[in-house]
mmCIF file of N, CA, C and O in Angstrom:
data_model
loop_
_atom_site.group_PDB
_atom_site.id
_atom_site.type_symbol
_atom_site.label_atom_id
_atom_site.label_comp_id
_atom_site.label_asym_id
_atom_site.label_seq_id
_atom_site.Cartn_x
_atom_site.Cartn_y
_atom_site.Cartn_z
ATOM 1 N N MET A 1 52.771 104.557 123.874
ATOM 2 C CA MET A 1 53.504 103.812 122.826
ATOM 3 C C MET A 1 54.162 102.663 123.355
ATOM 4 O O MET A 1 55.013 102.754 124.190
ATOM 5 N N ASP A 2 53.695 101.492 122.965
ATOM 6 C CA ASP A 2 54.354 100.244 123.443
ATOM 7 C C ASP A 2 55.006 99.570 122.247
ATOM 8 O O ASP A 2 54.392 99.230 121.250
ATOM 9 N N LEU A 3 56.314 99.477 122.326
ATOM 10 C CA LEU A 3 57.154 98.958 121.205
ATOM 11 C C LEU A 3 57.582 97.546 121.453
ATOM 12 O O LEU A 3 57.650 97.055 122.514
ATOM 13 N N GLU A 4 57.969 96.860 120.315
ATOM 14 C CA GLU A 4 58.529 95.592 120.336
ATOM 15 C C GLU A 4 60.005 95.655 120.583
ATOM 16 O O GLU A 4 60.673 96.511 119.971
ATOM 17 N N ILE A 5 60.520 94.845 121.462
ATOM 18 C CA ILE A 5 62.010 94.800 121.685
ATOM 19 C C ILE A 5 62.613 93.549 121.034
ATOM 20 O O ILE A 5 62.160 92.447 121.268
ATOM 21 N N LEU A 6 63.577 93.776 120.119
ATOM 22 C CA LEU A 6 64.240 92.755 119.454
ATOM 23 C C LEU A 6 65.690 92.650 119.995
ATOM 24 O O LEU A 6 66.372 93.648 120.183
ATOM 25 N N TRP A 7 66.162 91.421 120.228
ATOM 26 C CA TRP A 7 67.490 91.192 120.807
ATOM 27 C C TRP A 7 68.473 90.741 119.734
ATOM 28 O O TRP A 7 68.160 89.800 119.024
ATOM 29 N N THR A 8 69.611 91.412 119.554
ATOM 30 C CA THR A 8 70.591 90.908 118.674
ATOM 31 C C THR A 8 71.423 89.815 119.315
ATOM 32 O O THR A 8 71.402 89.689 120.640
ATOM 33 N N PRO A 9 72.053 88.978 118.586
ATOM 34 C CA PRO A 9 72.909 87.952 119.238
ATOM 35 C C PRO A 9 73.925 88.569 120.190
ATOM 36 O O PRO A 9 74.230 87.888 121.173
ATOM 37 N N GLN A 10 74.542 89.671 119.854
ATOM 38 C CA GLN A 10 75.495 90.314 120.736
ATOM 39 C C GLN A 10 74.832 90.701 122.079
ATOM 40 O O GLN A 10 75.438 90.515 123.138
ATOM 41 N N ALA A 11 73.622 91.238 122.010
ATOM 42 C CA ALA A 11 72.919 91.636 123.247
ATOM 43 C C ALA A 11 72.606 90.373 124.110
ATOM 44 O O ALA A 11 72.717 90.427 125.352
ATOM 45 N N ILE A 12 72.181 89.310 123.513
ATOM 46 C CA ILE A 12 71.902 88.100 124.176
ATOM 47 C C ILE A 12 73.105 87.528 124.867
ATOM 48 O O ILE A 12 73.092 87.192 126.015
ATOM 49 N N LYS A 13 74.225 87.501 124.137
ATOM 50 C CA LYS A 13 75.472 87.001 124.684
ATOM 51 C C LYS A 13 75.890 87.894 125.835
ATOM 52 O O LYS A 13 76.328 87.375 126.874
ATOM 53 N N GLY A 14 75.788 89.194 125.772
ATOM 54 C CA GLY A 14 76.195 90.075 126.857
ATOM 55 C C GLY A 14 75.342 89.917 128.125
ATOM 56 O O GLY A 14 75.809 89.847 129.203
ATOM 57 N N PHE A 15 74.070 89.695 127.861
ATOM 58 C CA PHE A 15 73.145 89.561 128.998
ATOM 59 C C PHE A 15 73.366 88.197 129.661
ATOM 60 O O PHE A 15 73.464 88.132 130.923
ATOM 61 N N GLU A 16 73.644 87.173 128.868
ATOM 62 C CA GLU A 16 73.975 85.916 129.479
ATOM 63 C C GLU A 16 75.301 85.916 130.224
ATOM 64 O O GLU A 16 75.442 85.265 131.305
ATOM 65 N N ARG A 17 76.269 86.592 129.752
ATOM 66 C CA ARG A 17 77.546 86.700 130.367
ATOM 67 C C ARG A 17 77.417 87.356 131.698
ATOM 68 O O ARG A 17 78.016 86.958 132.690
ATOM 69 N N ILE A 18 76.592 88.423 131.803
ATOM 70 C CA ILE A 18 76.255 89.065 133.072
ATOM 71 C C ILE A 18 75.628 88.148 134.054
ATOM 72 O O ILE A 18 76.029 88.010 135.236
ATOM 73 N N LEU A 19 74.616 87.476 133.595
ATOM 74 C CA LEU A 19 73.912 86.438 134.428
ATOM 75 C C LEU A 19 74.826 85.363 134.967
ATOM 76 O O LEU A 19 74.797 84.999 136.103
ATOM 77 N N ASN A 20 75.744 84.865 134.078
ATOM 78 C CA ASN A 20 76.727 83.827 134.537
ATOM 79 C C ASN A 20 77.630 84.371 135.604
ATOM 80 O O ASN A 20 77.951 83.721 136.533
ATOM 81 N N TYR A 21 78.160 85.615 135.336
ATOM 82 C CA TYR A 21 79.033 86.257 136.352
ATOM 83 C C TYR A 21 78.321 86.355 137.717
ATOM 84 O O TYR A 21 78.856 86.103 138.700
ATOM 85 N N LEU A 22 77.070 86.854 137.663
ATOM 86 C CA LEU A 22 76.323 86.961 138.892
ATOM 87 C C LEU A 22 76.108 85.718 139.608
ATOM 88 O O LEU A 22 76.184 85.581 140.802
ATOM 89 N N GLU A 23 75.822 84.691 138.787
ATOM 90 C CA GLU A 23 75.649 83.350 139.403
ATOM 91 C C GLU A 23 76.833 82.802 140.098
ATOM 92 O O GLU A 23 76.745 82.208 141.166
ATOM 93 N N ILE A 24 78.001 83.056 139.556
ATOM 94 C CA ILE A 24 79.267 82.567 140.156
ATOM 95 C C ILE A 24 79.732 83.455 141.360
ATOM 96 O O ILE A 24 80.220 82.867 142.343
ATOM 97 N N HIS A 25 79.583 84.775 141.217
ATOM 98 C CA HIS A 25 80.206 85.621 142.234
ATOM 99 C C HIS A 25 79.248 86.217 143.203
ATOM 100 O O HIS A 25 79.656 86.934 144.147
ATOM 101 N N PHE A 26 77.978 86.107 142.959
ATOM 102 C CA PHE A 26 76.996 86.744 143.843
ATOM 103 C C PHE A 26 75.822 85.766 144.293
ATOM 104 O O PHE A 26 75.707 84.729 143.721
ATOM 105 N N SER A 27 74.997 86.227 145.116
ATOM 106 C CA SER A 27 73.883 85.357 145.620
ATOM 107 C C SER A 27 72.773 85.381 144.587
ATOM 108 O O SER A 27 72.650 86.255 143.692
ATOM 109 N N ASP A 28 71.808 84.492 144.813
ATOM 110 C CA ASP A 28 70.612 84.480 144.056
ATOM 111 C C ASP A 28 69.797 85.681 144.193
ATOM 112 O O ASP A 28 69.175 86.183 143.277
ATOM 113 N N LYS A 29 69.910 86.344 145.301
ATOM 114 C CA LYS A 29 69.153 87.617 145.541
ATOM 115 C C LYS A 29 69.741 88.670 144.614
ATOM 116 O O LYS A 29 68.959 89.497 144.075
ATOM 117 N N GLU A 30 71.019 88.773 144.513
ATOM 118 C CA GLU A 30 71.647 89.780 143.572
ATOM 119 C C GLU A 30 71.218 89.467 142.111
ATOM 120 O O GLU A 30 70.942 90.448 141.291
ATOM 121 N N LYS A 31 71.226 88.237 141.742
ATOM 122 C CA LYS A 31 70.815 87.894 140.354
ATOM 123 C C LYS A 31 69.378 88.242 140.147
ATOM 124 O O LYS A 31 69.044 88.806 139.100
ATOM 125 N N LYS A 32 68.464 87.899 141.093
ATOM 126 C CA LYS A 32 67.065 88.284 141.020
ATOM 127 C C LYS A 32 66.921 89.851 140.934
ATOM 128 O O LYS A 32 66.102 90.285 140.154
ATOM 129 N N ARG A 33 67.727 90.562 141.695
ATOM 130 C CA ARG A 33 67.623 92.048 141.604
ATOM 131 C C ARG A 33 67.995 92.501 140.292
ATOM 132 O O ARG A 33 67.325 93.437 139.748
ATOM 133 N N PHE A 34 69.040 91.985 139.630
ATOM 134 C CA PHE A 34 69.461 92.357 138.371
ATOM 135 C C PHE A 34 68.297 92.054 137.284
ATOM 136 O O PHE A 34 68.012 92.933 136.490
ATOM 137 N N LEU A 35 67.767 90.907 137.361
ATOM 138 C CA LEU A 35 66.634 90.546 136.453
ATOM 139 C C LEU A 35 65.420 91.518 136.587
ATOM 140 O O LEU A 35 64.799 91.853 135.721
ATOM 141 N N ASN A 36 65.104 91.844 137.891
ATOM 142 C CA ASN A 36 64.043 92.817 138.159
ATOM 143 C C ASN A 36 64.374 94.206 137.568
ATOM 144 O O ASN A 36 63.543 94.849 136.884
ATOM 145 N N ASP A 37 65.607 94.667 137.768
ATOM 146 C CA ASP A 37 66.101 95.903 137.179
ATOM 147 C C ASP A 37 65.937 95.891 135.661
ATOM 148 O O ASP A 37 65.485 96.885 135.062
ATOM 149 N N ALA A 38 66.421 94.857 135.101
ATOM 150 C CA ALA A 38 66.408 94.686 133.599
ATOM 151 C C ALA A 38 64.964 94.745 133.125
ATOM 152 O O ALA A 38 64.646 95.373 132.099
ATOM 153 N N SER A 39 64.101 93.979 133.741
ATOM 154 C CA SER A 39 62.685 93.881 133.330
ATOM 155 C C SER A 39 62.082 95.293 133.470
ATOM 156 O O SER A 39 61.335 95.679 132.484
ATOM 157 N N ARG A 40 62.239 96.003 134.477
ATOM 158 C CA ARG A 40 61.719 97.342 134.670
ATOM 159 C C ARG A 40 62.265 98.302 133.602
ATOM 160 O O ARG A 40 61.543 99.106 133.003
ATOM 161 N N PHE A 41 63.571 98.150 133.318
ATOM 162 C CA PHE A 41 64.175 99.030 132.318
ATOM 163 C C PHE A 41 63.558 98.771 130.933
ATOM 164 O O PHE A 41 63.241 99.706 130.225
ATOM 165 N N PHE A 42 63.427 97.500 130.547
ATOM 166 C CA PHE A 42 62.912 97.242 129.265
ATOM 167 C C PHE A 42 61.468 97.664 129.099
ATOM 168 O O PHE A 42 61.092 98.149 128.051
ATOM 169 N N GLU A 43 60.676 97.546 130.143
ATOM 170 C CA GLU A 43 59.330 97.986 130.101
ATOM 171 C C GLU A 43 59.307 99.544 129.987
ATOM 172 O O GLU A 43 58.450 100.110 129.308
ATOM 173 N N MET A 44 60.205 100.201 130.645
ATOM 174 C CA MET A 44 60.277 101.635 130.557
ATOM 175 C C MET A 44 60.616 102.175 129.156
ATOM 176 O O MET A 44 60.026 103.082 128.665
ATOM 177 N N ILE A 45 61.663 101.492 128.508
ATOM 178 C CA ILE A 45 62.013 101.976 127.164
ATOM 179 C C ILE A 45 60.983 101.627 126.126
ATOM 180 O O ILE A 45 60.952 102.242 125.068
ATOM 181 N N LYS A 46 60.165 100.634 126.427
ATOM 182 C CA LYS A 46 59.066 100.317 125.444
ATOM 183 C C LYS A 46 58.086 101.508 125.388
ATOM 184 O O LYS A 46 57.494 101.689 124.371
ATOM 185 N N VAL A 47 57.909 102.125 126.482
ATOM 186 C CA VAL A 47 56.924 103.221 126.600
ATOM 187 C C VAL A 47 57.659 104.549 126.244
ATOM 188 O O VAL A 47 57.030 105.409 125.632
ATOM 189 N N HIS A 48 58.936 104.699 126.678
ATOM 190 C CA HIS A 48 59.705 105.958 126.496
ATOM 191 C C HIS A 48 61.004 105.623 125.759
ATOM 192 O O HIS A 48 62.070 105.614 126.468
ATOM 193 N N PRO A 49 60.994 105.357 124.472
ATOM 194 C CA PRO A 49 62.175 104.872 123.818
ATOM 195 C C PRO A 49 63.336 105.903 123.762
ATOM 196 O O PRO A 49 64.487 105.518 123.521
ATOM 197 N N GLU A 50 63.076 107.181 123.903
ATOM 198 C CA GLU A 50 64.077 108.159 123.826
ATOM 199 C C GLU A 50 64.569 108.559 125.290
ATOM 200 O O GLU A 50 65.068 109.628 125.506
ATOM 201 N N LEU A 51 64.462 107.605 126.249
ATOM 202 C CA LEU A 51 64.789 107.803 127.604
ATOM 203 C C LEU A 51 66.351 108.100 127.819
ATOM 204 O O LEU A 51 66.657 108.973 128.525
ATOM 205 N N LEU A 52 67.173 107.341 127.185
ATOM 206 C CA LEU A 52 68.583 107.482 127.339
ATOM 207 C C LEU A 52 69.157 108.470 126.418
ATOM 208 O O LEU A 52 68.531 108.859 125.354
ATOM 209 N N PRO A 53 70.461 108.932 126.622
ATOM 210 C CA PRO A 53 71.023 109.921 125.760
ATOM 211 C C PRO A 53 71.213 109.380 124.320
ATOM 212 O O PRO A 53 71.627 108.227 124.118
ATOM 213 N N LYS A 54 70.889 110.189 123.358
ATOM 214 C CA LYS A 54 71.030 109.878 121.943
ATOM 215 C C LYS A 54 72.521 109.997 121.503
ATOM 216 O O LYS A 54 73.168 110.894 121.895
ATOM 217 N N SER A 55 72.923 109.147 120.663
ATOM 218 C CA SER A 55 74.249 109.211 120.064
ATOM 219 C C SER A 55 74.364 110.466 119.130
ATOM 220 O O SER A 55 73.415 110.695 118.353
ATOM 221 N N SER A 56 75.521 111.142 119.156
ATOM 222 C CA SER A 56 75.660 112.244 118.307
ATOM 223 C C SER A 56 76.132 111.871 116.922
ATOM 224 O O SER A 56 76.014 112.618 115.999
ATOM 225 N N SER A 57 76.644 110.610 116.793
ATOM 226 C CA SER A 57 77.206 110.211 115.494
ATOM 227 C C SER A 57 76.320 109.270 114.724
ATOM 228 O O SER A 57 76.501 109.166 113.531
ATOM 229 N N GLN A 58 75.364 108.587 115.355
ATOM 230 C CA GLN A 58 74.454 107.663 114.635
ATOM 231 C C GLN A 58 73.028 107.899 114.897
ATOM 232 O O GLN A 58 72.623 108.102 116.066
ATOM 233 N N LYS A 59 72.270 107.942 113.929
ATOM 234 C CA LYS A 59 70.823 108.224 113.995
ATOM 235 C C LYS A 59 70.081 107.176 114.756
ATOM 236 O O LYS A 59 70.259 105.979 114.536
ATOM 237 N N ASN A 60 69.224 107.626 115.665
ATOM 238 C CA ASN A 60 68.368 106.719 116.463
ATOM 239 C C ASN A 60 69.048 105.735 117.362
ATOM 240 O O ASN A 60 68.551 104.646 117.657
ATOM 241 N N LEU A 61 70.319 106.010 117.723
ATOM 242 C CA LEU A 61 71.104 105.107 118.567
ATOM 243 C C LEU A 61 71.135 105.700 119.967
ATOM 244 O O LEU A 61 71.486 106.991 120.136
ATOM 245 N N TYR A 62 70.832 104.939 120.960
ATOM 246 C CA TYR A 62 70.858 105.424 122.392
ATOM 247 C C TYR A 62 71.743 104.489 123.208
ATOM 248 O O TYR A 62 71.822 103.335 122.969
ATOM 249 N N ARG A 63 72.455 105.135 124.172
ATOM 250 C CA ARG A 63 73.319 104.386 125.021
ATOM 251 C C ARG A 63 73.278 104.984 126.439
ATOM 252 O O ARG A 63 73.217 106.206 126.629
ATOM 253 N N GLY A 64 73.234 104.081 127.360
ATOM 254 C CA GLY A 64 73.192 104.568 128.746
ATOM 255 C C GLY A 64 73.014 103.431 129.777
ATOM 256 O O GLY A 64 73.089 102.251 129.385
ATOM 257 N N PRO A 65 72.845 103.706 131.048
ATOM 258 C CA PRO A 65 72.837 102.760 132.037
ATOM 259 C C PRO A 65 71.460 101.979 132.203
ATOM 260 O O PRO A 65 70.415 102.648 132.157
ATOM 261 N N LEU A 66 71.536 100.675 132.316
ATOM 262 C CA LEU A 66 70.421 99.924 132.765
ATOM 263 C C LEU A 66 70.243 100.014 134.286
ATOM 264 O O LEU A 66 69.233 100.251 134.809
ATOM 265 N N ASN A 67 71.434 99.894 134.943
ATOM 266 C CA ASN A 67 71.579 100.189 136.393
ATOM 267 C C ASN A 67 73.047 100.744 136.529
ATOM 268 O O ASN A 67 73.710 100.925 135.541
ATOM 269 N N LYS A 68 73.517 100.893 137.732
ATOM 270 C CA LYS A 68 74.826 101.533 137.857
ATOM 271 C C LYS A 68 75.959 100.617 137.407
ATOM 272 O O LYS A 68 77.109 101.043 137.356
ATOM 273 N N TYR A 69 75.715 99.389 137.118
ATOM 274 C CA TYR A 69 76.778 98.441 136.709
ATOM 275 C C TYR A 69 76.617 97.926 135.284
ATOM 276 O O TYR A 69 77.492 97.171 134.820
ATOM 277 N N THR A 70 75.586 98.323 134.588
ATOM 278 C CA THR A 70 75.280 97.741 133.275
ATOM 279 C C THR A 70 74.947 98.839 132.260
ATOM 280 O O THR A 70 74.182 99.754 132.500
ATOM 281 N N VAL A 71 75.622 98.757 131.100
ATOM 282 C CA VAL A 71 75.382 99.698 129.991
ATOM 283 C C VAL A 71 74.612 98.978 128.840
ATOM 284 O O VAL A 71 74.907 97.836 128.530
ATOM 285 N N VAL A 72 73.575 99.707 128.313
ATOM 286 C CA VAL A 72 72.781 99.203 127.213
ATOM 287 C C VAL A 72 72.920 100.147 126.021
ATOM 288 O O VAL A 72 72.987 101.350 126.223
ATOM 289 N N VAL A 73 72.993 99.511 124.846
ATOM 290 C CA VAL A 73 72.979 100.286 123.594
ATOM 291 C C VAL A 73 71.853 99.743 122.797
ATOM 292 O O VAL A 73 71.710 98.503 122.583
ATOM 293 N N TYR A 74 70.974 100.620 122.280
ATOM 294 C CA TYR A 74 69.852 100.203 121.503
ATOM 295 C C TYR A 74 69.588 101.149 120.351
ATOM 296 O O TYR A 74 69.936 102.341 120.422
ATOM 297 N N ARG A 75 68.896 100.663 119.370
ATOM 298 C CA ARG A 75 68.485 101.528 118.252
ATOM 299 C C ARG A 75 66.935 101.579 118.230
ATOM 300 O O ARG A 75 66.289 100.507 118.361
ATOM 301 N N TYR A 76 66.399 102.771 118.157
ATOM 302 C CA TYR A 76 65.024 103.015 118.199
ATOM 303 C C TYR A 76 64.538 103.188 116.712
ATOM 304 O O TYR A 76 65.084 104.068 116.042
ATOM 305 N N GLN A 77 63.647 102.307 116.309
ATOM 306 C CA GLN A 77 63.145 102.388 114.881
ATOM 307 C C GLN A 77 61.678 102.742 114.922
ATOM 308 O O GLN A 77 60.826 101.850 114.971
ATOM 309 N N PRO A 78 61.356 103.993 114.930
ATOM 310 C CA PRO A 78 59.945 104.460 115.123
ATOM 311 C C PRO A 78 59.026 104.032 114.051
ATOM 312 O O PRO A 78 57.878 103.686 114.345
ATOM 313 N N ARG A 79 59.411 103.923 112.828
ATOM 314 C CA ARG A 79 58.572 103.452 111.711
ATOM 315 C C ARG A 79 58.173 102.042 111.918
ATOM 316 O O ARG A 79 57.014 101.605 111.568
ATOM 317 N N LYS A 80 59.075 101.257 112.364
ATOM 318 C CA LYS A 80 58.756 99.812 112.565
ATOM 319 C C LYS A 80 58.165 99.540 113.958
ATOM 320 O O LYS A 80 57.788 98.477 114.221
ATOM 321 N N LYS A 81 58.165 100.602 114.769
ATOM 322 C CA LYS A 81 57.739 100.439 116.217
ATOM 323 C C LYS A 81 58.434 99.389 116.892
ATOM 324 O O LYS A 81 57.927 98.568 117.613
ATOM 325 N N GLN A 82 59.856 99.456 116.738
ATOM 326 C CA GLN A 82 60.717 98.517 117.374
ATOM 327 C C GLN A 82 61.899 99.143 118.103
ATOM 328 O O GLN A 82 62.337 100.308 117.690
ATOM 329 N N ILE A 83 62.345 98.468 119.037
ATOM 330 C CA ILE A 83 63.696 98.873 119.682
ATOM 331 C C ILE A 83 64.567 97.615 119.513
ATOM 332 O O ILE A 83 64.173 96.444 119.817
ATOM 333 N N GLN A 84 65.742 97.816 118.932
ATOM 334 C CA GLN A 84 66.688 96.694 118.683
ATOM 335 C C GLN A 84 67.854 96.797 119.728
ATOM 336 O O GLN A 84 68.583 97.861 119.665
ATOM 337 N N LEU A 85 67.890 95.901 120.649
ATOM 338 C CA LEU A 85 68.932 95.910 121.647
ATOM 339 C C LEU A 85 70.220 95.485 120.959
ATOM 340 O O LEU A 85 70.315 94.339 120.381
ATOM 341 N N LEU A 86 71.241 96.249 120.953
ATOM 342 C CA LEU A 86 72.515 95.992 120.209
ATOM 343 C C LEU A 86 73.550 95.399 121.126
ATOM 344 O O LEU A 86 74.303 94.486 120.739
ATOM 345 N N SER A 87 73.603 95.924 122.435
ATOM 346 C CA SER A 87 74.631 95.449 123.300
ATOM 347 C C SER A 87 74.238 95.694 124.705
ATOM 348 O O SER A 87 73.581 96.751 125.019
ATOM 349 N N ILE A 88 74.552 94.775 125.538
ATOM 350 C CA ILE A 88 74.420 94.876 127.008
ATOM 351 C C ILE A 88 75.691 94.319 127.609
ATOM 352 O O ILE A 88 76.142 93.267 127.324
ATOM 353 N N ARG A 89 76.379 95.247 128.389
ATOM 354 C CA ARG A 89 77.610 94.851 129.010
ATOM 355 C C ARG A 89 77.783 95.395 130.381
ATOM 356 O O ARG A 89 77.147 96.389 130.741
ATOM 357 N N ALA A 90 78.636 94.802 131.175
ATOM 358 C CA ALA A 90 78.937 95.312 132.500
ATOM 359 C C ALA A 90 79.800 96.539 132.323
ATOM 360 O O ALA A 90 80.749 96.585 131.475
ATOM 361 N N SER A 91 79.517 97.641 133.085
ATOM 362 C CA SER A 91 80.181 98.867 132.865
ATOM 363 C C SER A 91 81.557 98.967 133.460
ATOM 364 O O SER A 91 82.423 99.695 133.056
ATOM 365 N N ARG A 92 81.878 98.097 134.506
ATOM 366 C CA ARG A 92 83.176 98.149 135.106
ATOM 367 C C ARG A 92 83.955 96.809 135.214
ATOM 368 O O ARG A 92 85.011 96.767 135.751
ATOM 369 N N GLU A 93 83.397 95.783 134.662
ATOM 370 C CA GLU A 93 84.063 94.437 134.661
ATOM 371 C C GLU A 93 84.586 94.158 133.260
ATOM 372 O O GLU A 93 83.891 93.868 132.347
ATOM 373 N N SER A 94 85.899 94.314 133.153
ATOM 374 C CA SER A 94 86.473 93.994 131.820
ATOM 375 C C SER A 94 86.529 92.475 131.577
ATOM 376 O O SER A 94 86.637 92.040 130.396
ATOM 377 N N GLY A 95 86.497 91.680 132.579
ATOM 378 C CA GLY A 95 86.571 90.234 132.380
ATOM 379 C C GLY A 95 85.283 89.593 132.131
ATOM 380 O O GLY A 95 85.198 88.377 131.960
ATOM 381 N N ILE A 96 84.176 90.323 132.085
ATOM 382 C CA ILE A 96 82.878 89.664 131.886
ATOM 383 C C ILE A 96 82.637 89.616 130.363
ATOM 384 O O ILE A 96 82.855 90.502 129.633
#
């Protein structure tokens, strides 16, 4: 099952914020590693959309780590064959 991934404006903003933070505070190597991790993660959820823990309060909502520093929230819409990325944020940086 290969699904389409749609990005909300909030997810785009969070992803860009992380990239900007990495660019300022880390090397290009770390930024490239994050982009590779993200790419692998997105390819994995396209095939296995129920990979992360499901929300107990909202239907088809999943939340969990992209890597040990980044949290992703997405909604799986099986009828539309889509994954809607709702939020991407750093898990321990309040200033990002």
